[in-house]
Tab-separated table of C-alpha atoms in Angstrom:
chain	number	residue	atom	x	y	z
A	128	UNK	CA	0.000	0.000	0.000
A	129	UNK	CA	2.933	2.369	0.488
A	130	UNK	CA	3.846	2.309	-3.212
A	131	UNK	CA	1.931	5.103	-4.988
A	132	UNK	CA	2.616	3.536	-8.390
A	133	UNK	CA	0.952	0.244	-7.418
A	134	UNK	CA	-1.728	1.645	-5.091
A	135	UNK	CA	-2.557	5.235	-6.143
A	136	UNK	CA	-6.028	5.164	-4.534
A	137	UNK	CA	-4.576	4.524	-1.077
A	138	UNK	CA	-2.371	7.634	-1.060
A	139	UNK	CA	-4.646	9.867	1.001
A	140	UNK	CA	-5.908	10.329	4.535
A	141	UNK	CA	-9.036	8.360	3.602
A	142	UNK	CA	-7.018	5.517	2.035
A	143	UNK	CA	-4.663	5.087	4.974
A	144	UNK	CA	-7.510	5.399	7.503
A	145	UNK	CA	-9.280	2.552	5.726
A	146	UNK	CA	-6.125	0.414	5.795
A	147	UNK	CA	-5.519	1.042	9.507
A	148	UNK	CA	-9.168	0.244	10.357
A	149	UNK	CA	-8.941	-2.986	8.345
A	150	UNK	CA	-5.727	-3.946	10.189
A	151	UNK	CA	-7.313	-3.317	13.604
A	152	UNK	CA	-10.420	-5.347	12.696
A	153	UNK	CA	-8.486	-8.514	11.812
A	154	UNK	CA	-9.154	-11.447	14.150
A	155	UNK	CA	-5.995	-11.591	16.272
A	156	UNK	CA	-5.541	-7.818	16.351
A	157	UNK	CA	-9.190	-7.162	17.262
A	158	UNK	CA	-8.988	-9.733	20.059
A	159	UNK	CA	-5.762	-8.191	21.352
A	160	UNK	CA	-7.260	-4.684	21.374
A	161	UNK	CA	-10.305	-5.864	23.351
A	162	UNK	CA	-8.135	-6.983	26.267
A	163	UNK	CA	-4.849	-5.054	26.045
A	164	UNK	CA	-3.939	-1.360	26.155
A	165	UNK	CA	-1.946	-0.264	23.143
A	166	UNK	CA	0.883	2.231	22.778
A	167	UNK	CA	1.254	2.682	19.046
A	168	UNK	CA	4.219	3.936	17.069
A	169	UNK	CA	4.471	4.003	13.305
A	170	UNK	CA	7.111	2.386	11.170
A	171	UNK	CA	8.043	3.228	7.603
A	172	UNK	CA	5.054	1.736	5.754
A	173	UNK	CA	2.702	3.511	8.165
A	174	UNK	CA	4.280	6.902	7.366
A	175	UNK	CA	4.238	6.482	3.608
A	176	UNK	CA	6.941	5.043	1.388
A	177	UNK	CA	9.089	2.099	2.461
A	178	UNK	CA	12.316	3.239	4.120
A	179	UNK	CA	11.030	6.738	4.903
A	180	UNK	CA	12.728	9.275	7.189
A	181	UNK	CA	11.850	12.645	8.716
A	182	UNK	CA	11.769	14.510	5.381
A	183	UNK	CA	9.726	11.923	3.459
A	184	UNK	CA	6.921	11.269	5.951
A	185	UNK	CA	3.482	11.943	4.494
A	186	UNK	CA	1.521	13.942	7.110
A	187	UNK	CA	-1.807	12.458	5.965
A	188	UNK	CA	-0.560	8.958	6.877
A	189	UNK	CA	0.547	10.099	10.324
A	190	UNK	CA	-2.774	11.887	10.929
A	191	UNK	CA	-4.738	8.803	9.808
A	192	UNK	CA	-2.676	6.559	12.105
A	193	UNK	CA	-3.219	8.890	15.081
A	194	UNK	CA	-6.959	9.151	14.403
A	195	UNK	CA	-7.533	5.411	13.990
A	196	UNK	CA	-4.961	3.528	16.094
A	197	UNK	CA	-5.363	3.688	19.897
A	198	UNK	CA	-2.416	5.309	21.644
A	199	UNK	CA	-1.007	6.960	18.525
A	200	UNK	CA	0.042	10.615	18.569
A	201	UNK	CA	0.417	13.232	15.805
A	202	UNK	CA	1.874	15.813	15.454
A	203	UNK	CA	3.353	15.849	18.968
A	204	UNK	CA	6.165	13.524	20.052
A	205	UNK	CA	5.067	9.902	20.138
A	206	UNK	CA	7.976	8.531	22.138
A	207	UNK	CA	7.063	7.915	25.767
A	208	UNK	CA	7.754	6.095	29.000
A	209	UNK	CA	5.594	4.281	31.547
A	210	UNK	CA	6.092	1.986	34.513
A	211	UNK	CA	4.592	-1.284	35.661
A	212	UNK	CA	5.784	-2.459	39.047
A	213	UNK	CA	9.577	-2.330	39.132
A	214	UNK	CA	9.974	-2.089	35.356
A	215	UNK	CA	10.212	1.126	33.338
A	216	UNK	CA	9.303	0.982	29.644
A	217	UNK	CA	10.516	3.307	26.906
A	218	UNK	CA	8.911	3.464	23.451
A	219	UNK	CA	10.936	5.116	20.681
A	220	UNK	CA	10.079	6.223	17.160
A	221	UNK	CA	12.815	5.284	14.710
A	222	UNK	CA	11.269	6.921	11.626
A	223	UNK	CA	9.767	10.313	12.483
A	224	UNK	CA	13.140	11.755	13.536
A	225	UNK	CA	15.411	9.580	11.352
A	226	UNK	CA	18.089	11.226	9.217
A	227	UNK	CA	18.148	10.655	5.450
A	228	UNK	CA	20.257	7.562	4.685
A	229	UNK	CA	22.985	9.518	2.886
A	230	UNK	CA	22.755	12.764	4.862
A	231	UNK	CA	22.877	15.495	5.722
A	232	UNK	CA	22.961	14.210	9.287
A	233	UNK	CA	21.486	16.345	12.046
A	234	UNK	CA	24.530	15.798	14.269
A	235	UNK	CA	27.007	16.182	11.396
A	236	UNK	CA	28.656	12.826	12.099
A	237	UNK	CA	26.412	9.777	11.758
A	238	UNK	CA	22.947	8.774	10.579
A	239	UNK	CA	20.519	8.832	13.497
A	240	UNK	CA	17.240	6.971	13.818
A	241	UNK	CA	16.346	8.775	17.049
A	242	UNK	CA	17.282	12.366	16.274
A	243	UNK	CA	18.933	14.616	18.854
A	244	UNK	CA	15.814	15.551	20.856
A	245	UNK	CA	14.506	11.989	21.227
A	246	UNK	CA	18.007	10.626	21.974
A	247	UNK	CA	18.489	13.215	24.769
A	248	UNK	CA	15.051	12.315	26.153
A	249	UNK	CA	15.822	8.578	26.099
A	250	UNK	CA	19.261	8.855	27.706
A	251	UNK	CA	18.058	11.310	30.336
A	252	UNK	CA	15.027	9.167	31.197
A	253	UNK	CA	17.133	5.996	31.397
A	254	UNK	CA	19.662	7.711	33.697
A	255	UNK	CA	16.872	9.060	35.933
A	256	UNK	CA	15.106	5.708	36.198
A	257	UNK	CA	15.536	3.885	39.491
A	258	UNK	CA	13.739	0.770	38.246
A	259	UNK	CA	15.917	-2.340	38.385
A	260	UNK	CA	14.768	-3.289	34.863
A	261	UNK	CA	14.329	-0.951	31.921
A	262	UNK	CA	12.866	-2.129	28.612
A	263	UNK	CA	13.433	-0.013	25.512
A	264	UNK	CA	11.260	-0.714	22.470
A	265	UNK	CA	13.054	0.114	19.225
A	266	UNK	CA	11.094	-0.557	16.026
A	267	UNK	CA	14.313	-0.765	14.002
A	268	UNK	CA	16.915	-3.239	15.233
A	269	UNK	CA	20.146	-1.731	16.478
A	270	UNK	CA	22.244	-4.410	14.775
A	271	UNK	CA	20.678	-3.886	11.365
A	272	UNK	CA	19.322	-0.337	10.974
A	273	UNK	CA	21.116	1.898	13.478
A	274	UNK	CA	24.434	3.480	12.593
A	275	UNK	CA	27.398	2.273	14.617
A	276	UNK	CA	27.867	5.860	15.835
A	277	UNK	CA	24.413	6.133	17.385
A	278	UNK	CA	24.350	2.576	18.736
A	279	UNK	CA	27.757	3.085	20.372
A	280	UNK	CA	26.755	6.460	21.822
A	281	UNK	CA	23.594	5.011	23.379
A	282	UNK	CA	25.239	1.834	24.671
A	283	UNK	CA	28.299	3.693	26.041
A	284	UNK	CA	26.014	6.140	27.848
A	285	UNK	CA	24.030	3.285	29.376
A	286	UNK	CA	27.173	1.498	30.561
A	287	UNK	CA	28.444	4.687	32.218
A	288	UNK	CA	25.268	6.316	33.522
A	289	UNK	CA	22.394	3.860	33.927
A	290	UNK	CA	21.869	1.488	36.834
A	291	UNK	CA	20.012	-1.799	36.706
A	292	UNK	CA	19.439	-3.903	33.625
A	293	UNK	CA	18.512	-2.409	30.246
A	294	UNK	CA	16.883	-4.614	27.638
A	295	UNK	CA	16.248	-3.525	24.054
A	296	UNK	CA	13.334	-5.162	22.248
A	297	UNK	CA	12.782	-4.842	18.533
A	298	UNK	CA	9.778	-6.007	16.606
A	299	UNK	CA	10.915	-5.410	13.042
A	300	UNK	CA	9.653	-8.460	11.212
A	301	UNK	CA	12.324	-8.162	8.532
A	302	UNK	CA	15.243	-8.318	10.930
A	303	UNK	CA	13.694	-9.059	14.328
A	304	UNK	CA	16.173	-9.127	17.111
A	305	UNK	CA	16.851	-8.968	20.786
A	306	UNK	CA	19.819	-7.022	22.087
A	307	UNK	CA	20.767	-7.085	25.758
């Protein structure tokens, strides 16, 4: 659906709203939504073209996602944190603030999937957390999609400034992974 040449009728607020409603109505998803709160974050296909970044996001797709999917936010920041018991959770958006693949890079050095503002938020929130376990959801796997520069900066900061155990969870179906 994210290819305008193959699916020109989908490329609108109405088209994406219809797709998101259809996704939420599917058997397993509908059952999950009836019993589970949802914190939604978009990935590339949800923002428009495959492989999109901050400059190629189609606002109508983001608005449709926020209007249809529970827990989605647009235009404000959609990254967030919450706690359950002694675990703090961090949800990141790896598309809305992502640099273009070949630059220019916001930080002048490496391609970022988080962007400076979200990265500062994440590192600050992790350092401030007193929970013994912290789980960070990253839609794009660190081993596959993140630049070495950003992955090293985040991991070095955690080693030096964050107590407890930090677990990264990624749900990218193309390169799903678990990094600890």
